Each structure stands twice: as structure tokens, then as C-alpha cells.
């Protein structure tokens, strides 16, 4: 039975369809010479192309969101670990800045011995180290906040694109009916 179909130039699909070879939508439209059907077909094709572009944007956004979430989790752990091992206090930053300015003013305006001046410079360096540590906490907290905002913005874009996909699907479905 199969060989008879092959002899007539029909493929294996024709065997399953009872002798009729399945034709594509493009072939049917071309044979019909129906300009309205061709117009609908081009609309469907353009909508599918737009839908495909949106899907690639969604994939990219999902990848970015997962990357940002992983980075956020790592930074949050780092911040918690630093806070548990350090004596960080955000109110202390202002005090340290004031102390540094006071000591620098003392060095520049008061006459003192070399040993006293070296002691003031040592204290300033110690305060600088404490300020650097305090600012690292502030920078980490700021970076975590920015990442949360990025994730939120990406999620909003993702929901917008999902709505657009639903809209395109609705248009495509209406064109098929």
C-alpha cells in the first residue's frame, strides 16, 4: 500500500491521511489566489514575529532577574556577616568625621612637638580606617537597595511584556477564526 503512494510521488504523510498529502497553509493560500487570505496571512506572520521578539526580551529579563537575585542574596549574606563581626553604627560616621576634622585642624593650627604631631597623624589614620569600614557598610546597603529597585523594575517590565504577549495571542486567535 505504501509503495503505491510513493510511486505517485506522495510521501509517508499521505499514507496516514488516506492518500491525500497534507498541504501547508501557505500552499493553500497561494492556490486560492485570495488577496484577503494573503493579507490575513501576512498579518499573522507579522504578529508572530513581534511575539517572538517579545519572547526573546522576556527570556533576557528573566535571565537578568535571576542574576540580580543571586547577586542580591550574596551581598545580603556578606552584609549580615560583616555586621555580626564588626561594631558598625551608622550614627558613628558623623562623629568620626567630626573627630577627623578636629584633629586635622589641630595639626594645621597648633604648634606641637614632633611626637605629639605623629600621635595625631596616627589617630587620624585610625579614624580613616574606621570611616572606610563604616562607608563599606553604607555602600553595601546602597548597592542592595539599588539591586532591589532593579529587580522591581525588571519584574514590572516582565509583566508588561507578558500582557503584550497575551494581546498578540488574542489578535492571532481572532485572525485564525
CSV table of N, CA and C in Angstrom, one decimal:
chain,number,residue,atom,x,y,z
A,1,UNK,N,0.8,-1.2,0.0
A,1,UNK,CA,0.0,0.0,0.0
A,1,UNK,C,0.9,1.3,0.0
A,2,UNK,N,1.9,1.3,0.9
A,2,UNK,CA,2.8,2.4,1.0
A,2,UNK,C,3.5,2.6,-0.3
A,3,UNK,N,3.9,1.6,-1.0
A,3,UNK,CA,4.7,1.7,-2.2
A,3,UNK,C,3.9,2.3,-3.3
A,4,UNK,N,2.6,2.1,-3.3
A,4,UNK,CA,1.7,2.7,-4.3
A,4,UNK,C,1.7,4.3,-4.2
A,5,UNK,N,1.7,4.7,-2.9
A,5,UNK,CA,1.7,6.2,-2.7
A,5,UNK,C,3.0,6.8,-3.1
A,6,UNK,N,4.1,6.0,-2.8
A,6,UNK,CA,5.4,6.5,-3.2
A,6,UNK,C,5.6,6.6,-4.7
A,7,UNK,N,5.0,5.7,-5.4
A,7,UNK,CA,5.0,5.7,-6.8
A,7,UNK,C,4.3,6.9,-7.4
A,8,UNK,N,3.3,7.4,-6.8
A,8,UNK,CA,2.6,8.5,-7.3
A,8,UNK,C,3.3,9.8,-6.8
A,9,UNK,N,4.4,9.7,-6.0
A,9,UNK,CA,5.1,10.9,-5.6
A,9,UNK,C,4.5,11.5,-4.3
A,10,UNK,N,3.8,10.6,-3.6
A,10,UNK,CA,3.2,11.1,-2.3
A,10,UNK,C,4.1,10.5,-1.2
A,11,UNK,N,4.3,11.3,-0.1
A,11,UNK,CA,5.1,10.9,0.9
A,11,UNK,C,4.5,10.1,2.0
A,12,UNK,N,5.2,9.8,3.1
A,12,UNK,CA,4.6,8.9,4.2
A,12,UNK,C,3.4,9.6,4.8
A,13,UNK,N,3.3,10.9,4.8
A,13,UNK,CA,2.2,11.6,5.4
A,13,UNK,C,0.9,11.2,4.7
A,14,UNK,N,1.0,11.0,3.4
A,14,UNK,CA,-0.1,10.7,2.6
A,14,UNK,C,-0.7,9.3,3.0
A,15,UNK,N,0.1,8.4,3.4
A,15,UNK,CA,-0.3,7.1,3.9
A,15,UNK,C,-1.2,7.2,5.1
A,16,UNK,N,-0.8,8.1,6.0
A,16,UNK,CA,-1.6,8.3,7.2
A,16,UNK,C,-2.9,9.0,6.9
A,17,UNK,N,-2.9,9.9,5.9
A,17,UNK,CA,-4.1,10.7,5.6
A,17,UNK,C,-5.0,10.0,4.6
A,18,UNK,N,-4.8,8.7,4.3
A,18,UNK,CA,-5.7,8.0,3.4
A,18,UNK,C,-5.4,8.4,1.9
A,19,UNK,N,-4.2,8.8,1.6
A,19,UNK,CA,-3.9,9.0,0.2
A,19,UNK,C,-3.8,10.5,-0.1
A,20,UNK,N,-4.3,11.4,0.7
A,20,UNK,CA,-4.2,12.8,0.5
A,20,UNK,C,-3.0,13.3,1.2
A,21,UNK,N,-2.2,14.0,0.4
A,21,UNK,CA,-1.0,14.6,1.0
A,21,UNK,C,-1.4,15.9,1.7
A,22,UNK,N,-0.9,16.1,2.9
A,22,UNK,CA,-1.2,17.3,3.7
A,22,UNK,C,-0.5,18.5,3.1
A,23,UNK,N,-1.2,19.6,2.9
A,23,UNK,CA,-0.6,20.8,2.3
A,23,UNK,C,-0.5,21.9,3.4
A,24,UNK,N,0.4,22.7,3.2
A,24,UNK,CA,0.6,23.8,4.2
A,24,UNK,C,-0.4,24.9,3.9
A,25,UNK,N,-0.5,25.8,5.0
A,25,UNK,CA,-1.4,26.9,4.8
A,25,UNK,C,-1.0,27.9,3.7
A,26,UNK,N,0.4,28.0,3.6
A,26,UNK,CA,0.9,28.9,2.6
A,26,UNK,C,0.5,28.4,1.2
A,27,UNK,N,0.6,27.0,1.0
A,27,UNK,CA,0.3,26.5,-0.3
A,27,UNK,C,-1.2,26.7,-0.6
A,28,UNK,N,-2.1,26.5,0.3
A,28,UNK,CA,-3.5,26.6,0.1
A,28,UNK,C,-3.8,28.1,-0.2
A,29,UNK,N,-3.2,29.0,0.5
A,29,UNK,CA,-3.5,30.5,0.2
A,29,UNK,C,-3.0,30.8,-1.2
A,30,UNK,N,-1.8,30.3,-1.6
A,30,UNK,CA,-1.3,30.7,-2.9
A,30,UNK,C,-2.2,30.1,-4.0
A,31,UNK,N,-2.7,28.9,-3.8
A,31,UNK,CA,-3.5,28.3,-4.8
A,31,UNK,C,-4.9,29.0,-4.9
A,32,UNK,N,-5.4,29.5,-3.8
A,32,UNK,CA,-6.7,30.1,-3.8
A,32,UNK,C,-6.6,31.5,-4.5
A,33,UNK,N,-5.5,32.1,-4.6
A,33,UNK,CA,-5.4,33.5,-5.1
A,33,UNK,C,-6.4,34.4,-4.5
A,34,UNK,N,-6.5,34.3,-3.2
A,34,UNK,CA,-7.4,35.1,-2.4
A,34,UNK,C,-6.6,36.2,-1.7
A,35,UNK,N,-6.7,37.5,-2.2
A,35,UNK,CA,-5.9,38.6,-1.6
A,35,UNK,C,-6.3,38.8,-0.1
A,36,UNK,N,-7.5,38.6,0.3
A,36,UNK,CA,-7.9,38.8,1.7
A,36,UNK,C,-7.2,37.7,2.6
A,37,UNK,N,-7.1,36.5,2.1
A,37,UNK,CA,-6.4,35.4,2.8
A,37,UNK,C,-4.9,35.7,2.9
A,38,UNK,N,-4.4,36.2,1.8
A,38,UNK,CA,-3.0,36.6,1.8
A,38,UNK,C,-2.7,37.7,2.8
A,39,UNK,N,-3.6,38.7,2.9
A,39,UNK,CA,-3.5,39.8,3.8
A,39,UNK,C,-3.5,39.3,5.2
A,40,UNK,N,-4.4,38.4,5.5
A,40,UNK,CA,-4.6,37.9,6.9
A,40,UNK,C,-3.3,37.1,7.2
A,41,UNK,N,-2.8,36.3,6.3
A,41,UNK,CA,-1.6,35.5,6.5
A,41,UNK,C,-0.4,36.4,6.8
A,42,UNK,N,-0.2,37.5,6.1
A,42,UNK,CA,0.9,38.5,6.4
A,42,UNK,C,0.7,39.1,7.7
A,43,UNK,N,-0.6,39.4,8.1
A,43,UNK,CA,-0.8,40.0,9.5
A,43,UNK,C,-0.4,39.0,10.5
A,44,UNK,N,-0.8,37.7,10.3
A,44,UNK,CA,-0.5,36.7,11.3
A,44,UNK,C,1.0,36.5,11.4
A,45,UNK,N,1.7,36.5,10.3
A,45,UNK,CA,3.2,36.4,10.3
A,45,UNK,C,3.8,37.5,11.0
A,46,UNK,N,3.4,38.7,10.7
A,46,UNK,CA,4.0,39.9,11.4
A,46,UNK,C,3.7,39.8,12.9
A,47,UNK,N,2.5,39.4,13.3
A,47,UNK,CA,2.2,39.3,14.7
A,47,UNK,C,3.0,38.2,15.4
A,48,UNK,N,3.2,37.1,14.7
A,48,UNK,CA,4.1,36.1,15.2
A,48,UNK,C,5.5,36.5,15.4
A,49,UNK,N,6.0,37.3,14.4
A,49,UNK,CA,7.4,37.9,14.5
A,49,UNK,C,7.5,38.8,15.7
A,50,UNK,N,6.5,39.7,15.9
A,50,UNK,CA,6.5,40.6,17.0
A,50,UNK,C,6.5,39.8,18.3
A,51,UNK,N,5.6,38.8,18.4
A,51,UNK,CA,5.5,37.9,19.6
A,51,UNK,C,6.8,37.3,19.9
A,52,UNK,N,7.5,36.8,18.8
A,52,UNK,CA,8.8,36.1,19.0
A,52,UNK,C,9.8,37.1,19.6
A,53,UNK,N,9.8,38.4,19.1
A,53,UNK,CA,10.7,39.4,19.6
A,53,UNK,C,10.5,39.7,21.1
A,54,UNK,N,9.2,39.7,21.5
A,54,UNK,CA,8.8,40.0,22.9
A,54,UNK,C,9.3,38.8,23.7
A,55,UNK,N,9.1,37.6,23.2
A,55,UNK,CA,9.5,36.4,24.0
A,55,UNK,C,11.0,36.4,24.2
A,56,UNK,N,11.8,36.9,23.3
A,56,UNK,CA,13.3,36.9,23.5
A,56,UNK,C,13.6,38.0,24.5
A,57,UNK,N,12.8,39.1,24.5
A,57,UNK,CA,13.0,40.1,25.6
A,57,UNK,C,12.7,39.5,26.9
A,58,UNK,N,11.6,38.8,27.0
A,58,UNK,CA,11.2,38.2,28.3
A,58,UNK,C,12.3,37.2,28.8
A,59,UNK,N,12.9,36.4,27.9
A,59,UNK,CA,13.9,35.5,28.3
A,59,UNK,C,15.1,36.3,28.8
A,60,UNK,N,15.5,37.4,28.2
A,60,UNK,CA,16.6,38.2,28.6
A,60,UNK,C,16.3,38.8,30.0
A,61,UNK,N,15.1,39.3,30.2
A,61,UNK,CA,14.7,39.9,31.5
A,61,UNK,C,14.7,38.8,32.6
A,62,UNK,N,14.2,37.6,32.3
A,62,UNK,CA,14.2,36.5,33.3
A,62,UNK,C,15.7,36.2,33.7
A,63,UNK,N,16.6,36.2,32.7
A,63,UNK,CA,18.0,35.9,33.0
A,63,UNK,C,18.6,37.0,33.9
A,64,UNK,N,18.3,38.2,33.5
A,64,UNK,CA,18.8,39.4,34.3
A,64,UNK,C,18.2,39.3,35.8
A,65,UNK,N,16.9,39.0,35.9
A,65,UNK,CA,16.3,38.9,37.2
A,65,UNK,C,17.0,37.9,38.1
A,66,UNK,N,17.2,36.7,37.5
A,66,UNK,CA,17.8,35.6,38.3
A,66,UNK,C,19.3,36.0,38.7
A,67,UNK,N,20.0,36.6,37.8
A,67,UNK,CA,21.3,37.1,38.1
A,67,UNK,C,21.3,38.1,39.2
A,68,UNK,N,20.4,39.1,39.1
A,68,UNK,CA,20.3,40.1,40.2
A,68,UNK,C,19.9,39.5,41.5
A,69,UNK,N,19.0,38.6,41.5
A,69,UNK,CA,18.5,37.9,42.7
A,69,UNK,C,19.7,37.2,43.4
A,70,UNK,N,20.5,36.5,42.6
A,70,UNK,CA,21.6,35.7,43.1
A,70,UNK,C,22.6,36.7,43.7
A,71,UNK,N,22.9,37.8,43.0
A,71,UNK,CA,23.9,38.8,43.5
A,71,UNK,C,23.3,39.5,44.8
A,72,UNK,N,22.0,39.7,44.8
A,72,UNK,CA,21.4,40.3,46.0
A,72,UNK,C,21.5,39.4,47.2
A,73,UNK,N,21.3,38.1,47.0
A,73,UNK,CA,21.4,37.2,48.1
A,73,UNK,C,22.8,37.1,48.6
A,74,UNK,N,23.8,37.1,47.7
A,74,UNK,CA,25.2,37.1,48.1
A,74,UNK,C,25.6,38.3,48.9
A,75,UNK,N,25.2,39.5,48.4
A,75,UNK,CA,25.5,40.8,49.1
A,75,UNK,C,24.8,40.9,50.4
A,76,UNK,N,23.6,40.4,50.5
A,76,UNK,CA,22.9,40.4,51.8
A,76,UNK,C,23.6,39.6,52.8
A,77,UNK,N,24.0,38.4,52.4
A,77,UNK,CA,24.8,37.5,53.3
A,77,UNK,C,26.1,38.2,53.7
A,78,UNK,N,26.8,38.8,52.8
A,78,UNK,CA,28.0,39.5,53.1
A,78,UNK,C,27.8,40.6,54.1
A,79,UNK,N,26.7,41.4,53.9
A,79,UNK,CA,26.4,42.5,54.8
A,79,UNK,C,26.1,41.9,56.2
A,80,UNK,N,25.3,40.9,56.3
A,80,UNK,CA,25.0,40.3,57.6
A,80,UNK,C,26.2,39.8,58.3
A,81,UNK,N,27.1,39.2,57.5
A,81,UNK,CA,28.3,38.6,58.1
A,81,UNK,C,29.2,39.7,58.6
A,82,UNK,N,29.3,40.8,57.8
A,82,UNK,CA,30.1,41.9,58.3
A,82,UNK,C,29.5,42.6,59.5
A,83,UNK,N,28.2,42.7,59.6
A,83,UNK,CA,27.6,43.4,60.7
A,83,UNK,C,27.8,42.5,62.0
A,84,UNK,N,27.8,41.2,61.8
A,84,UNK,CA,27.9,40.4,63.0
A,84,UNK,C,29.4,40.4,63.5
A,85,UNK,N,30.4,40.6,62.7
A,85,UNK,CA,31.8,40.6,63.1
A,85,UNK,C,32.3,42.0,63.4
A,86,UNK,N,31.5,43.0,63.1
A,86,UNK,CA,32.0,44.4,63.3
A,86,UNK,C,31.1,45.2,64.2
A,87,UNK,N,31.7,46.3,64.7
A,87,UNK,CA,30.9,47.2,65.6
A,87,UNK,C,30.3,48.4,64.8
A,88,UNK,N,29.7,48.1,63.7
A,88,UNK,CA,29.1,49.1,62.8
A,88,UNK,C,28.0,49.9,63.5
A,89,UNK,N,28.0,51.2,63.4
A,89,UNK,CA,26.9,52.0,63.9
A,89,UNK,C,26.9,53.2,62.9
A,90,UNK,N,25.7,53.4,62.2
A,90,UNK,CA,25.6,54.4,61.2
A,90,UNK,C,25.7,55.8,61.9
A,91,UNK,N,25.4,56.0,63.1
A,91,UNK,CA,25.5,57.3,63.8
A,91,UNK,C,26.9,57.7,64.1
A,92,UNK,N,27.8,56.7,64.1
A,92,UNK,CA,29.2,56.9,64.4
A,92,UNK,C,29.9,57.6,63.3
A,93,UNK,N,29.4,57.5,62.1
A,93,UNK,CA,30.1,58.2,60.9
A,93,UNK,C,30.3,59.7,61.1
A,94,UNK,N,29.2,60.3,61.5
A,94,UNK,CA,29.3,61.8,61.8
A,94,UNK,C,30.3,62.1,62.8
A,95,UNK,N,30.3,61.3,63.9
A,95,UNK,CA,31.2,61.5,65.0
A,95,UNK,C,32.7,61.4,64.5
A,96,UNK,N,32.9,60.3,63.7
A,96,UNK,CA,34.3,60.1,63.2
A,96,UNK,C,34.7,61.2,62.3
A,97,UNK,N,33.8,61.7,61.4
A,97,UNK,CA,34.2,62.8,60.5
A,97,UNK,C,34.5,64.0,61.3
A,98,UNK,N,33.7,64.3,62.4
A,98,UNK,CA,34.0,65.5,63.2
A,98,UNK,C,35.3,65.3,63.9
A,99,UNK,N,35.6,64.1,64.4
A,99,UNK,CA,36.9,63.9,65.1
A,99,UNK,C,38.1,64.1,64.1
A,100,UNK,N,37.9,63.6,62.9
A,100,UNK,CA,39.0,63.8,61.9
A,100,UNK,C,39.2,65.3,61.6
A,101,UNK,N,38.2,66.0,61.4
A,101,UNK,CA,38.3,67.4,61.1
A,101,UNK,C,39.0,68.2,62.3
A,102,UNK,N,38.6,67.8,63.5
A,102,UNK,CA,39.2,68.4,64.6
A,102,UNK,C,40.7,68.2,64.7
A,103,UNK,N,41.1,66.9,64.5
A,103,UNK,CA,42.5,66.6,64.6
A,103,UNK,C,43.3,67.2,63.5
A,104,UNK,N,42.7,67.2,62.3
A,104,UNK,CA,43.4,67.9,61.2
A,104,UNK,C,43.6,69.4,61.5
A,105,UNK,N,42.6,70.0,62.0
A,105,UNK,CA,42.6,71.4,62.4
A,105,UNK,C,43.7,71.6,63.4
A,106,UNK,N,43.8,70.7,64.4
A,106,UNK,CA,44.8,70.8,65.4
A,106,UNK,C,46.2,70.8,64.8
A,107,UNK,N,46.4,69.8,63.9
A,107,UNK,CA,47.8,69.7,63.3
A,107,UNK,C,48.1,70.9,62.5
A,108,UNK,N,47.2,71.5,61.8
A,108,UNK,CA,47.5,72.6,61.0
A,108,UNK,C,47.6,74.0,61.7
A,109,UNK,N,47.0,74.1,62.9
A,109,UNK,CA,47.0,75.4,63.6
A,109,UNK,C,47.8,75.4,64.8
A,110,UNK,N,48.0,74.3,65.5
A,110,UNK,CA,48.7,74.4,66.8
A,110,UNK,C,50.1,74.0,66.6
A,111,UNK,N,51.0,74.6,67.3
A,111,UNK,CA,52.4,74.2,67.3
A,111,UNK,C,52.6,73.1,68.4
A,112,UNK,N,53.1,72.0,67.9
A,112,UNK,CA,53.3,70.9,68.9
A,112,UNK,C,54.6,70.2,68.5
A,113,UNK,N,55.0,69.3,69.4
A,113,UNK,CA,56.3,68.6,69.2
A,113,UNK,C,56.1,67.5,68.1
A,114,UNK,N,57.2,67.0,67.7
A,114,UNK,CA,57.1,66.0,66.6
A,114,UNK,C,56.4,64.8,67.1
A,115,UNK,N,56.6,64.4,68.3
A,115,UNK,CA,56.0,63.2,68.9
A,115,UNK,C,54.5,63.4,69.0
A,116,UNK,N,54.1,64.6,69.4
A,116,UNK,CA,52.6,64.9,69.5
A,116,UNK,C,52.0,64.9,68.1
A,117,UNK,N,52.7,65.5,67.2
A,117,UNK,CA,52.1,65.5,65.8
A,117,UNK,C,52.0,64.1,65.2
A,118,UNK,N,53.0,63.3,65.5
A,118,UNK,CA,53.0,61.9,65.0
A,118,UNK,C,51.8,61.1,65.6
A,119,UNK,N,51.5,61.4,66.9
A,119,UNK,CA,50.4,60.8,67.5
A,119,UNK,C,49.1,61.2,66.9
A,120,UNK,N,49.0,62.5,66.6
A,120,UNK,CA,47.7,63.0,65.9
A,120,UNK,C,47.5,62.4,64.6
A,121,UNK,N,48.6,62.2,63.8
A,121,UNK,CA,48.6,61.6,62.5
A,121,UNK,C,48.2,60.1,62.6
A,122,UNK,N,48.7,59.4,63.6
A,122,UNK,CA,48.3,58.0,63.9
A,122,UNK,C,46.8,57.9,64.2
A,123,UNK,N,46.3,58.9,65.0
A,123,UNK,CA,44.9,58.9,65.3
A,123,UNK,C,44.0,59.1,64.1
A,124,UNK,N,44.5,60.1,63.2
A,124,UNK,CA,43.8,60.4,62.0
A,124,UNK,C,43.7,59.1,61.1
A,125,UNK,N,44.8,58.4,61.0
A,125,UNK,CA,44.9,57.2,60.2
A,125,UNK,C,43.9,56.1,60.7
A,126,UNK,N,43.9,56.1,62.1
A,126,UNK,CA,43.0,55.1,62.7
A,126,UNK,C,41.5,55.5,62.4
A,127,UNK,N,41.2,56.7,62.5
A,127,UNK,CA,39.9,57.2,62.2
A,127,UNK,C,39.5,57.0,60.7
A,128,UNK,N,40.5,57.2,59.8
A,128,UNK,CA,40.3,56.9,58.4
A,128,UNK,C,39.9,55.5,58.2
A,129,UNK,N,40.6,54.6,58.9
A,129,UNK,CA,40.3,53.1,58.7
A,129,UNK,C,38.9,52.8,59.2
A,130,UNK,N,38.5,53.4,60.3
A,130,UNK,CA,37.2,53.2,60.8
A,130,UNK,C,36.1,53.8,59.9
A,131,UNK,N,36.4,54.9,59.3
A,131,UNK,CA,35.5,55.5,58.3
A,131,UNK,C,35.4,54.7,57.1
A,132,UNK,N,36.5,54.1,56.6
A,132,UNK,CA,36.4,53.3,55.4
A,132,UNK,C,35.6,52.0,55.7
A,133,UNK,N,35.7,51.5,56.9
A,133,UNK,CA,34.9,50.3,57.2
A,133,UNK,C,33.4,50.7,57.3
A,134,UNK,N,33.1,51.8,57.9
A,134,UNK,CA,31.7,52.3,58.0
A,134,UNK,C,31.1,52.6,56.6
A,135,UNK,N,32.0,53.2,55.8
A,135,UNK,CA,31.5,53.6,54.4
A,135,UNK,C,31.2,52.3,53.6
A,136,UNK,N,32.0,51.3,53.9
A,136,UNK,CA,31.8,50.0,53.1
A,136,UNK,C,30.4,49.4,53.4
A,137,UNK,N,30.0,49.6,54.7
A,137,UNK,CA,28.6,49.2,55.1
A,137,UNK,C,27.6,50.0,54.3
A,138,UNK,N,27.8,51.3,54.3
A,138,UNK,CA,26.9,52.2,53.6
A,138,UNK,C,26.8,51.9,52.1
A,139,UNK,N,28.0,51.6,51.5
A,139,UNK,CA,28.0,51.3,50.1
A,139,UNK,C,27.3,50.0,49.8
A,140,UNK,N,27.5,49.0,50.7
A,140,UNK,CA,26.8,47.7,50.5
A,140,UNK,C,25.3,47.9,50.6
A,141,UNK,N,24.9,48.6,51.6
A,141,UNK,CA,23.4,48.8,51.8
A,141,UNK,C,22.8,49.6,50.6
A,142,UNK,N,23.5,50.6,50.1
A,142,UNK,CA,23.0,51.3,49.0
A,142,UNK,C,23.0,50.4,47.7
A,143,UNK,N,24.0,49.6,47.6
A,143,UNK,CA,24.0,48.7,46.4
A,143,UNK,C,22.9,47.7,46.5
A,144,UNK,N,22.6,47.2,47.7
A,144,UNK,CA,21.5,46.2,47.9
A,144,UNK,C,20.1,46.9,47.6
A,145,UNK,N,20.0,48.2,48.0
A,145,UNK,CA,18.7,48.9,47.7
A,145,UNK,C,18.6,49.1,46.2
A,146,UNK,N,19.7,49.4,45.5
A,146,UNK,CA,19.6,49.6,44.1
A,146,UNK,C,19.3,48.3,43.3
A,147,UNK,N,19.8,47.2,43.8
A,147,UNK,CA,19.5,45.9,43.2
A,147,UNK,C,18.0,45.6,43.4
A,148,UNK,N,17.5,45.9,44.6
A,148,UNK,CA,16.1,45.6,44.8
A,148,UNK,C,15.2,46.4,43.8
A,149,UNK,N,15.6,47.7,43.6
A,149,UNK,CA,14.9,48.5,42.7
A,149,UNK,C,15.0,48.0,41.2
A,150,UNK,N,16.2,47.5,40.9
A,150,UNK,CA,16.4,46.9,39.5
A,150,UNK,C,15.5,45.7,39.3
A,151,UNK,N,15.5,44.8,40.3
A,151,UNK,CA,14.6,43.6,40.3
A,151,UNK,C,13.2,44.0,40.1
A,152,UNK,N,12.8,45.0,40.9
A,152,UNK,CA,11.4,45.5,40.8
A,152,UNK,C,11.1,46.1,39.4
A,153,UNK,N,12.0,46.8,38.9
A,153,UNK,CA,11.8,47.4,37.5
A,153,UNK,C,11.7,46.3,36.5
A,154,UNK,N,12.6,45.3,36.6
A,154,UNK,CA,12.6,44.2,35.6
A,154,UNK,C,11.3,43.4,35.7
A,155,UNK,N,10.8,43.2,36.9
A,155,UNK,CA,9.6,42.5,37.1
A,155,UNK,C,8.4,43.2,36.5
A,156,UNK,N,8.4,44.6,36.7
A,156,UNK,CA,7.3,45.4,36.0
A,156,UNK,C,7.4,45.2,34.5
A,157,UNK,N,8.6,45.3,34.0
A,157,UNK,CA,8.8,45.2,32.5
A,157,UNK,C,8.3,43.8,32.1
A,158,UNK,N,8.6,42.8,32.9
A,158,UNK,CA,8.3,41.4,32.6
A,158,UNK,C,6.7,41.3,32.5
A,159,UNK,N,6.1,41.8,33.5
A,159,UNK,CA,4.6,41.8,33.5
A,159,UNK,C,4.0,42.5,32.3
A,160,UNK,N,4.6,43.6,31.9
A,160,UNK,CA,4.2,44.4,30.8
A,160,UNK,C,4.3,43.6,29.5
A,161,UNK,N,5.5,42.9,29.3
A,161,UNK,CA,5.7,42.1,28.2
A,161,UNK,C,4.8,40.9,28.1
A,162,UNK,N,4.5,40.3,29.3
A,162,UNK,CA,3.5,39.2,29.3
A,162,UNK,C,2.1,39.7,28.9
A,163,UNK,N,1.8,40.9,29.3
A,163,UNK,CA,0.5,41.4,28.8
A,163,UNK,C,0.5,41.6,27.3
A,164,UNK,N,1.6,42.1,26.8
A,164,UNK,CA,1.7,42.3,25.3
A,164,UNK,C,1.6,40.9,24.6
A,165,UNK,N,2.2,39.9,25.2
A,165,UNK,CA,2.1,38.5,24.6
A,165,UNK,C,0.7,38.1,24.5
A,166,UNK,N,0.0,38.3,25.6
A,166,UNK,CA,-1.5,37.9,25.7
A,166,UNK,C,-2.3,38.7,24.6
A,167,UNK,N,-1.9,39.9,24.5
A,167,UNK,CA,-2.6,40.8,23.5
A,167,UNK,C,-2.3,40.2,22.1
A,168,UNK,N,-1.1,39.9,21.8
A,168,UNK,CA,-0.7,39.4,20.4
A,168,UNK,C,-1.4,38.0,20.2
A,169,UNK,N,-1.4,37.2,21.2
A,169,UNK,CA,-2.1,35.9,21.1
A,169,UNK,C,-3.6,36.1,20.8
A,170,UNK,N,-4.2,37.0,21.5
A,170,UNK,CA,-5.6,37.3,21.2
A,170,UNK,C,-5.8,37.8,19.8
A,171,UNK,N,-5.0,38.6,19.3
A,171,UNK,CA,-5.1,39.1,17.9
A,171,UNK,C,-4.9,38.0,16.9
A,172,UNK,N,-3.9,37.1,17.2
A,172,UNK,CA,-3.6,36.0,16.3
A,172,UNK,C,-4.8,35.0,16.3
A,173,UNK,N,-5.3,34.7,17.5
A,173,UNK,CA,-6.5,33.9,17.5
A,173,UNK,C,-7.7,34.4,16.8
A,174,UNK,N,-7.9,35.8,16.9
A,174,UNK,CA,-9.0,36.4,16.2
A,174,UNK,C,-8.8,36.3,14.7
A,175,UNK,N,-7.6,36.4,14.2
A,175,UNK,CA,-7.3,36.3,12.8
A,175,UNK,C,-7.5,34.9,12.2
A,176,UNK,N,-7.3,33.9,13.1
A,176,UNK,CA,-7.5,32.5,12.6
A,176,UNK,C,-9.0,32.1,12.5
A,177,UNK,N,-9.8,32.8,13.2
A,177,UNK,CA,-11.3,32.5,13.2
A,177,UNK,C,-12.0,33.2,12.1
